[in-house]
Amino acid sequence: MTQALCPVTSSFYDLSGANTMALASTADMVVKFSDEAQIDTFVTQYSESMPLLVLSGGSNVLLPSVLHATVLLPVMRGIEVIAQTAEYVDIEVMAGENWHDLVVYTVSQGWYGLENLALIPGLTGAAPVQNIGAYGVQLEDCLRYVRAYHLPTKHWQQLSLTECQFGYRDSLFKREPNTWLISRVGFRLHTDPSNVSVDYGDVKNVAQHYAQGQGRTTYAPVDVMQAIIDIRQQKLPDPKQLPNCGSFFQNPIISCEQFASLKETYPHIVGYPMPDSTIKVAAGWLIERAGLKGQGVAPIATHDKQALVLTNHAPYQATQADVAKAQDYIVRRVYAQFGIKLTREPIWVNADGTIGLDEHAV
């Protein structure tokens, strides 16, 4: 039997390029895993002298300037078909696969369900942590299971959809940080090209435009994907060009009564009814209506095309503390005007590798 190679280990590692917000950050130690066997090898040798931080593509985290922790980076690759029928295909995707590339690949294969989640930055292993979602679709809609290493008990587990305990931008993995090291994710995707979700924003119109450009009378999943890409590119900055960590604030959920009251003063307020009779309000609309589009506390500011995104105008120099100042400013301004408290979406990492609470909020 072939013995597993040890994972790649580096000390005093610069993480400035390993987070899409491009915050200045260094870690005492980084360990990269290219296969699952390396995880077992590492755990048997780990002395527990330093806390652990599980980090994926760095697209939804805010890192401290100095991180006194051992950072675990799962970079294993691979996509495998597990089962296939005329109606669906089950695939298993390794944690290190680029998320957007996965979406494009599945649509090209005629496997549908992820097209609305195109152009979301990050790796597949991080997707269940946040239960990523966009344009009316959540990751949980297609997910079947997650295989992960439970660090406290040093055992592998395969968690079902129910066991993942998904909520809005929430999951078991997010509520138990640095406990689970996700290695692979299982999805069930359908093969019916007429089954698409286009009822969010301007997706339907843009998708129809793409379909007509290809000589089709109605849109297909590939048109929906292209519509999502087009819409996102027009509104959202490329992290490689202007560092950011995607949507910075969650869309707040308020009561129907509060929404009705606000609508009397702001008739154009954007809200979406939820199954429990509450209303999900567009955080970007609140920020923009508060006069904060393109504003912030230098060098951190909201994007001038999408107020929901905070951007870093001093890449590799700005720090976590700079982000906190800008967040405080925006949260307080929105609360003062609308009485709605915005909640940060990216994960706040403390200097010791623990995950911080949303302490910078009203």
CSV table of C-alpha atoms in Angstrom, one decimal:
chain,number,residue,atom,x,y,z
A,1,MET,CA,0.0,0.0,0.0
A,2,THR,CA,1.3,3.4,-0.9
A,3,GLN,CA,2.0,5.7,2.0
A,4,ALA,CA,0.4,9.2,1.8
A,5,LEU,CA,2.8,12.1,1.3
A,6,CYS,CA,2.9,14.6,4.0
A,7,PRO,CA,1.1,17.9,3.4
A,8,VAL,CA,3.0,21.0,2.3
A,9,THR,CA,3.8,23.1,5.3
A,10,SER,CA,5.1,26.7,5.3
A,11,SER,CA,6.0,29.0,8.3
A,12,PHE,CA,5.4,32.8,8.5
A,13,TYR,CA,3.1,32.7,5.4
A,14,ASP,CA,1.9,35.9,3.7
A,15,LEU,CA,-1.9,35.6,3.3
A,16,SER,CA,-2.4,39.0,1.6
A,17,GLY,CA,-2.9,37.3,-1.7
A,18,ALA,CA,-4.9,34.5,-0.2
A,19,ASN,CA,-7.9,36.6,0.6
A,20,THR,CA,-10.0,38.4,-2.1
A,21,MET,CA,-10.2,41.5,0.1
A,22,ALA,CA,-6.4,41.7,-0.2
A,23,LEU,CA,-6.0,42.7,3.5
A,24,ALA,CA,-2.5,42.7,4.8
A,25,SER,CA,-2.1,39.5,6.8
A,26,THR,CA,0.5,36.9,7.8
A,27,ALA,CA,0.1,33.5,9.5
A,28,ASP,CA,2.5,31.7,11.7
A,29,MET,CA,2.0,28.4,9.8
A,30,VAL,CA,0.1,27.2,6.7
A,31,VAL,CA,-0.6,23.6,5.8
A,32,LYS,CA,-1.9,22.6,2.3
A,33,PHE,CA,-3.7,19.3,1.6
A,34,SER,CA,-3.8,17.9,-1.9
A,35,ASP,CA,-5.6,14.7,-0.9
A,36,GLU,CA,-7.6,13.4,2.0
A,37,ALA,CA,-4.9,11.0,3.2
A,38,GLN,CA,-2.7,14.0,4.0
A,39,ILE,CA,-5.3,15.2,6.5
A,40,ASP,CA,-5.1,12.0,8.4
A,41,THR,CA,-1.3,12.2,8.4
A,42,PHE,CA,-1.3,15.8,9.6
A,43,VAL,CA,-3.7,15.1,12.5
A,44,THR,CA,-1.6,12.2,13.8
A,45,GLN,CA,1.4,14.5,13.9
A,46,TYR,CA,-0.3,17.7,15.1
A,47,SER,CA,0.9,18.7,18.6
A,48,GLU,CA,-2.1,21.1,19.3
A,49,SER,CA,0.5,23.7,20.3
A,50,MET,CA,-1.2,26.2,18.0
A,51,PRO,CA,-4.9,26.8,17.2
A,52,LEU,CA,-6.2,25.8,13.8
A,53,LEU,CA,-8.0,27.9,11.2
A,54,VAL,CA,-9.6,26.3,8.2
A,55,LEU,CA,-9.4,28.6,5.1
A,56,SER,CA,-10.6,28.0,1.6
A,57,GLY,CA,-10.3,30.4,-1.3
A,58,GLY,CA,-10.4,33.5,1.0
A,59,SER,CA,-13.4,35.0,-0.7
A,60,ASN,CA,-15.6,35.5,2.3
A,61,VAL,CA,-13.3,36.2,5.2
A,62,LEU,CA,-11.7,39.2,6.9
A,63,LEU,CA,-8.2,38.2,8.1
A,64,PRO,CA,-6.3,39.9,10.9
A,65,SER,CA,-2.9,41.6,10.3
A,66,VAL,CA,-1.1,38.8,12.3
A,67,LEU,CA,-2.6,35.4,12.6
A,68,HIS,CA,-1.2,33.2,15.4
A,69,ALA,CA,-2.6,30.0,14.1
A,70,THR,CA,-2.0,27.0,11.8
A,71,VAL,CA,-4.0,27.7,8.7
A,72,LEU,CA,-5.4,24.6,6.9
A,73,LEU,CA,-5.8,24.9,3.2
A,74,PRO,CA,-7.7,22.1,1.4
A,75,VAL,CA,-6.7,22.3,-2.3
A,76,MET,CA,-7.7,18.8,-3.5
A,77,ARG,CA,-9.1,18.7,-7.0
A,78,GLY,CA,-11.5,16.5,-9.0
A,79,ILE,CA,-15.1,16.0,-10.2
A,80,GLU,CA,-16.7,12.6,-10.4
A,81,VAL,CA,-20.0,11.3,-11.6
A,82,ILE,CA,-21.5,9.0,-9.0
A,83,ALA,CA,-24.9,8.1,-10.6
A,84,GLN,CA,-26.9,9.2,-13.6
A,85,THR,CA,-30.4,8.7,-14.9
A,86,ALA,CA,-32.5,10.4,-17.6
A,87,GLU,CA,-33.7,12.9,-15.0
A,88,TYR,CA,-30.7,13.7,-12.9
A,89,VAL,CA,-26.9,13.2,-12.3
A,90,ASP,CA,-25.2,12.9,-9.0
A,91,ILE,CA,-21.7,14.4,-8.9
A,92,GLU,CA,-19.0,14.6,-6.2
A,93,VAL,CA,-16.7,17.6,-6.2
A,94,MET,CA,-13.5,18.0,-4.3
A,95,ALA,CA,-13.1,21.1,-2.1
A,96,GLY,CA,-10.3,22.7,-4.1
A,97,GLU,CA,-12.3,23.1,-7.3
A,98,ASN,CA,-13.0,26.7,-8.3
A,99,TRP,CA,-16.7,27.3,-7.8
A,100,HIS,CA,-17.4,29.3,-11.0
A,101,ASP,CA,-15.5,26.9,-13.2
A,102,LEU,CA,-17.6,24.1,-11.7
A,103,VAL,CA,-20.8,26.0,-12.6
A,104,VAL,CA,-19.6,26.5,-16.2
A,105,TYR,CA,-18.6,22.8,-16.5
A,106,THR,CA,-21.9,21.4,-15.2
A,107,VAL,CA,-24.0,23.6,-17.5
A,108,SER,CA,-21.8,22.6,-20.5
A,109,GLN,CA,-22.4,18.9,-19.6
A,110,GLY,CA,-26.2,19.4,-19.5
A,111,TRP,CA,-26.4,19.2,-15.7
A,112,TYR,CA,-28.5,22.0,-14.4
A,113,GLY,CA,-29.3,23.6,-11.1
A,114,LEU,CA,-26.2,25.7,-10.3
A,115,GLU,CA,-26.4,28.2,-13.2
A,116,ASN,CA,-27.8,31.0,-11.0
A,117,LEU,CA,-24.7,30.7,-8.8
A,118,ALA,CA,-22.3,31.6,-11.6
A,119,LEU,CA,-19.4,34.0,-10.9
A,120,ILE,CA,-19.5,33.6,-7.2
A,121,PRO,CA,-15.8,33.7,-6.2
A,122,GLY,CA,-14.2,31.0,-4.1
A,123,LEU,CA,-13.7,27.3,-3.9
A,124,THR,CA,-16.3,24.5,-3.7
A,125,GLY,CA,-15.3,23.5,-0.2
A,126,ALA,CA,-16.3,26.9,1.2
A,127,ALA,CA,-19.7,27.0,-0.6
A,128,PRO,CA,-21.6,24.9,2.1
A,129,VAL,CA,-20.2,27.0,5.0
A,130,GLN,CA,-22.1,30.1,3.9
A,131,ASN,CA,-24.8,28.2,2.0
A,132,ILE,CA,-24.1,30.5,-0.9
A,133,GLY,CA,-27.0,31.9,-2.8
A,134,ALA,CA,-27.9,34.3,-5.6
A,135,TYR,CA,-30.8,35.2,-7.8
A,136,GLY,CA,-33.4,33.0,-6.2
A,137,VAL,CA,-31.2,29.9,-5.7
A,138,GLN,CA,-29.4,28.5,-2.7
A,139,LEU,CA,-26.7,25.9,-2.6
A,140,GLU,CA,-28.9,23.7,-0.5
A,141,ASP,CA,-31.3,23.4,-3.4
A,142,CYS,CA,-28.9,21.0,-5.1
A,143,LEU,CA,-26.7,19.7,-2.4
A,144,ARG,CA,-27.0,16.1,-1.2
A,145,TYR,CA,-24.1,15.7,1.3
A,146,VAL,CA,-20.8,17.0,2.5
A,147,ARG,CA,-17.8,14.9,3.5
A,148,ALA,CA,-15.7,16.5,6.1
A,149,TYR,CA,-13.1,15.7,8.8
A,150,HIS,CA,-14.3,16.5,12.3
A,151,LEU,CA,-11.2,17.9,13.9
A,152,PRO,CA,-12.2,17.6,17.6
A,153,THR,CA,-13.0,13.8,17.3
A,154,LYS,CA,-10.5,13.1,14.5
A,155,HIS,CA,-13.0,11.2,12.4
A,156,TRP,CA,-14.4,11.5,8.9
A,157,GLN,CA,-18.1,12.1,8.6
A,158,GLN,CA,-20.5,12.3,5.7
A,159,LEU,CA,-23.3,14.8,6.5
A,160,SER,CA,-26.6,14.7,4.8
A,161,LEU,CA,-28.5,17.8,3.6
A,162,THR,CA,-30.5,17.8,6.9
A,163,GLU,CA,-27.4,17.3,9.0
A,164,CYS,CA,-25.8,20.4,7.4
A,165,GLN,CA,-28.5,22.5,9.1
A,166,PHE,CA,-28.6,25.1,6.4
A,167,GLY,CA,-30.2,28.5,6.9
A,168,TYR,CA,-30.0,31.8,5.2
A,169,ARG,CA,-26.3,32.3,4.7
A,170,ASP,CA,-25.8,29.9,7.5
A,171,SER,CA,-24.9,26.3,8.2
A,172,LEU,CA,-23.6,23.9,10.9
A,173,PHE,CA,-20.1,24.5,9.5
A,174,LYS,CA,-20.4,28.3,10.0
A,175,ARG,CA,-21.8,27.9,13.5
A,176,GLU,CA,-19.0,25.5,14.5
A,177,PRO,CA,-16.0,27.3,13.0
A,178,ASN,CA,-12.6,25.5,12.7
A,179,THR,CA,-14.3,22.2,13.6
A,180,TRP,CA,-15.0,20.8,10.2
A,181,LEU,CA,-12.5,20.5,7.3
A,182,ILE,CA,-14.6,19.9,4.2
A,183,SER,CA,-13.0,17.7,1.5
A,184,ARG,CA,-15.8,17.0,-1.0
A,185,VAL,CA,-19.4,18.0,-1.7
A,186,GLY,CA,-22.1,15.9,-3.3
A,187,PHE,CA,-24.7,17.4,-5.7
A,188,ARG,CA,-27.8,16.2,-7.5
A,189,LEU,CA,-28.3,18.2,-10.7
A,190,HIS,CA,-31.2,17.8,-13.1
A,191,THR,CA,-31.2,17.3,-16.9
A,192,ASP,CA,-34.4,19.2,-17.8
A,193,PRO,CA,-33.4,22.4,-19.7
A,194,SER,CA,-36.8,23.9,-19.2
A,195,ASN,CA,-36.5,23.9,-15.4
A,196,VAL,CA,-34.8,27.2,-14.7
A,197,SER,CA,-35.2,29.9,-12.0
A,198,VAL,CA,-35.6,33.4,-13.6
A,199,ASP,CA,-38.0,35.2,-11.3
A,200,TYR,CA,-35.3,37.3,-9.5
A,201,GLY,CA,-34.5,40.8,-10.7
A,202,ASP,CA,-33.8,41.2,-14.4
A,203,VAL,CA,-32.7,37.6,-15.0
A,204,LYS,CA,-35.6,36.6,-17.2
A,205,ASN,CA,-35.2,39.6,-19.6
A,206,VAL,CA,-31.5,39.2,-20.0
A,207,ALA,CA,-31.7,35.4,-20.4
A,208,GLN,CA,-34.3,35.9,-23.1
A,209,HIS,CA,-32.0,38.4,-24.9
A,210,TYR,CA,-29.2,35.8,-24.9
A,211,ALA,CA,-31.6,33.1,-26.2
A,212,GLN,CA,-32.8,35.3,-29.1
A,213,GLY,CA,-29.2,36.1,-29.9
A,214,GLN,CA,-28.6,32.3,-30.4
A,215,GLY,CA,-31.7,31.9,-32.5
A,216,ARG,CA,-33.8,30.3,-29.8
A,217,THR,CA,-37.3,31.3,-28.9
A,218,THR,CA,-37.0,30.6,-25.2
A,219,TYR,CA,-34.2,30.6,-22.7
A,220,ALA,CA,-32.2,27.6,-21.6
A,221,PRO,CA,-29.9,27.1,-18.5
A,222,VAL,CA,-26.9,28.3,-20.5
A,223,ASP,CA,-28.8,31.6,-21.2
A,224,VAL,CA,-29.6,32.0,-17.5
A,225,MET,CA,-26.0,31.4,-16.6
A,226,GLN,CA,-24.8,34.0,-19.2
A,227,ALA,CA,-27.4,36.4,-17.9
A,228,ILE,CA,-26.2,36.0,-14.3
A,229,ILE,CA,-22.6,36.5,-15.4
A,230,ASP,CA,-23.5,39.6,-17.4
A,231,ILE,CA,-25.6,41.1,-14.5
A,232,ARG,CA,-22.9,40.4,-12.0
A,233,GLN,CA,-20.1,41.8,-14.1
A,234,GLN,CA,-22.0,45.0,-14.6
A,235,LYS,CA,-22.6,45.5,-10.9
A,236,LEU,CA,-19.8,43.7,-9.1
A,237,PRO,CA,-16.0,44.4,-9.3
A,238,ASP,CA,-13.6,41.7,-10.2
A,239,PRO,CA,-11.6,41.0,-7.0
A,240,LYS,CA,-8.4,40.7,-9.1
A,241,GLN,CA,-8.9,44.3,-10.3
A,242,LEU,CA,-10.6,45.8,-7.2
A,243,PRO,CA,-10.2,43.7,-4.0
A,244,ASN,CA,-13.5,42.8,-2.3
A,245,CYS,CA,-15.1,39.8,-0.6
A,246,GLY,CA,-18.5,39.9,-2.4
A,247,SER,CA,-21.7,41.0,-0.8
A,248,PHE,CA,-20.6,42.4,2.5
A,249,PHE,CA,-24.0,42.7,4.3
A,250,GLN,CA,-26.9,40.2,4.5
A,251,ASN,CA,-30.3,41.2,3.2
A,252,PRO,CA,-32.1,41.9,6.5
A,253,ILE,CA,-35.4,40.2,7.2
A,254,ILE,CA,-38.0,42.3,8.9
A,255,SER,CA,-41.7,42.0,9.8
A,256,CYS,CA,-44.5,42.8,7.4
A,257,GLU,CA,-45.6,45.6,9.7
A,258,GLN,CA,-42.2,47.3,9.7
A,259,PHE,CA,-42.0,46.9,5.9
A,260,ALA,CA,-45.4,48.4,5.5
A,261,SER,CA,-44.5,51.4,7.7
A,262,LEU,CA,-41.2,52.0,5.8
A,263,LYS,CA,-43.1,51.7,2.4
A,264,GLU,CA,-45.2,54.7,3.4
A,265,THR,CA,-42.1,56.9,3.6
A,266,TYR,CA,-40.1,55.0,0.9
A,267,PRO,CA,-42.6,53.7,-1.6
A,268,HIS,CA,-39.8,52.2,-3.8
A,269,ILE,CA,-38.2,50.2,-1.1
A,270,VAL,CA,-37.2,46.7,-2.4
A,271,GLY,CA,-38.4,43.7,-0.5
A,272,TYR,CA,-39.2,40.0,-1.1
A,273,PRO,CA,-41.9,38.1,0.8
A,274,MET,CA,-40.5,35.1,2.7
A,275,PRO,CA,-42.4,31.8,3.4
A,276,ASP,CA,-42.8,32.7,7.1
A,277,SER,CA,-44.6,36.0,6.2
A,278,THR,CA,-41.6,38.2,6.9
A,279,ILE,CA,-39.9,40.4,4.3
A,280,LYS,CA,-36.4,40.2,3.0
A,281,VAL,CA,-35.2,43.8,2.3
A,282,ALA,CA,-32.5,44.5,-0.2
A,283,ALA,CA,-29.5,45.8,1.8
A,284,GLY,CA,-28.0,47.4,-1.2
A,285,TRP,CA,-31.1,49.5,-1.7
A,286,LEU,CA,-30.9,50.7,2.0
A,287,ILE,CA,-27.2,51.6,1.7
A,288,GLU,CA,-27.7,53.4,-1.6
A,289,ARG,CA,-30.8,55.3,-0.3
A,290,ALA,CA,-28.8,56.3,2.7
A,291,GLY,CA,-26.5,58.1,0.3
A,292,LEU,CA,-23.6,55.7,0.9
A,293,LYS,CA,-23.0,54.4,-2.6
A,294,GLY,CA,-19.3,54.9,-3.4
A,295,GLN,CA,-18.8,56.1,0.2
A,296,GLY,CA,-17.1,54.7,3.3
A,297,VAL,CA,-14.1,55.3,5.4
A,298,ALA,CA,-10.9,55.4,3.4
A,299,PRO,CA,-9.4,53.2,2.1
A,300,ILE,CA,-12.6,51.0,2.3
A,301,ALA,CA,-15.7,52.1,0.4
A,302,THR,CA,-18.9,50.7,-1.1
A,303,HIS,CA,-18.6,50.0,-4.8
A,304,ASP,CA,-19.9,52.8,-7.0
A,305,LYS,CA,-22.0,50.3,-9.0
A,306,GLN,CA,-23.2,48.1,-6.2
A,307,ALA,CA,-23.5,49.5,-2.7
A,308,LEU,CA,-23.7,46.0,-1.1
A,309,VAL,CA,-20.0,45.4,-1.9
A,310,LEU,CA,-17.1,46.9,0.2
A,311,THR,CA,-14.0,47.5,-1.8
A,312,ASN,CA,-10.3,47.9,-0.7
A,313,HIS,CA,-8.5,50.8,-2.4
A,314,ALA,CA,-5.2,50.1,-0.7
A,315,PRO,CA,-4.6,46.4,-1.5
A,316,TYR,CA,-2.1,44.5,0.6
A,317,GLN,CA,-1.9,47.6,2.9
A,318,ALA,CA,-5.4,48.1,4.3
A,319,THR,CA,-6.1,46.0,7.4
A,320,GLN,CA,-9.0,44.4,9.2
A,321,ALA,CA,-9.3,47.4,11.4
A,322,ASP,CA,-9.9,49.6,8.3
A,323,VAL,CA,-12.8,47.4,7.3
A,324,ALA,CA,-14.3,47.6,10.8
A,325,LYS,CA,-14.3,51.4,10.7
A,326,ALA,CA,-16.1,51.4,7.3
A,327,GLN,CA,-18.6,48.8,8.5
A,328,ASP,CA,-19.4,50.7,11.6
A,329,TYR,CA,-20.0,53.9,9.6
A,330,ILE,CA,-22.4,52.2,7.2
A,331,VAL,CA,-24.3,50.2,9.8
A,332,ARG,CA,-24.9,53.3,12.0
A,333,ARG,CA,-26.0,55.4,9.0
A,334,VAL,CA,-28.5,52.8,7.8
A,335,TYR,CA,-29.9,52.2,11.3
A,336,ALA,CA,-30.3,55.9,11.9
A,337,GLN,CA,-32.4,56.3,8.8
A,338,PHE,CA,-34.4,53.1,8.5
A,339,GLY,CA,-34.3,51.5,12.0
A,340,ILE,CA,-32.8,48.3,10.4
A,341,LYS,CA,-29.6,46.7,11.6
A,342,LEU,CA,-27.3,45.4,8.9
A,343,THR,CA,-25.4,42.2,9.6
A,344,ARG,CA,-22.0,41.5,8.2
A,345,GLU,CA,-21.8,38.5,5.8
A,346,PRO,CA,-18.0,37.8,5.6
A,347,ILE,CA,-16.4,35.8,8.4
A,348,TRP,CA,-14.4,37.8,10.9
A,349,VAL,CA,-11.2,36.0,12.0
A,350,ASN,CA,-9.5,37.0,15.3
A,351,ALA,CA,-5.7,37.0,15.8
A,352,ASP,CA,-5.8,33.6,17.5
A,353,GLY,CA,-7.7,32.0,14.6
A,354,THR,CA,-11.1,32.0,16.4
A,355,ILE,CA,-14.1,33.4,14.6
A,356,GLY,CA,-15.4,36.8,16.0
A,357,LEU,CA,-18.9,37.8,16.5
A,358,ASP,CA,-20.4,40.8,14.8
A,359,GLU,CA,-19.1,43.2,17.4
A,360,HIS,CA,-18.9,46.1,15.0
A,361,ALA,CA,-22.6,46.8,14.7
A,362,VAL,CA,-25.3,48.8,16.3
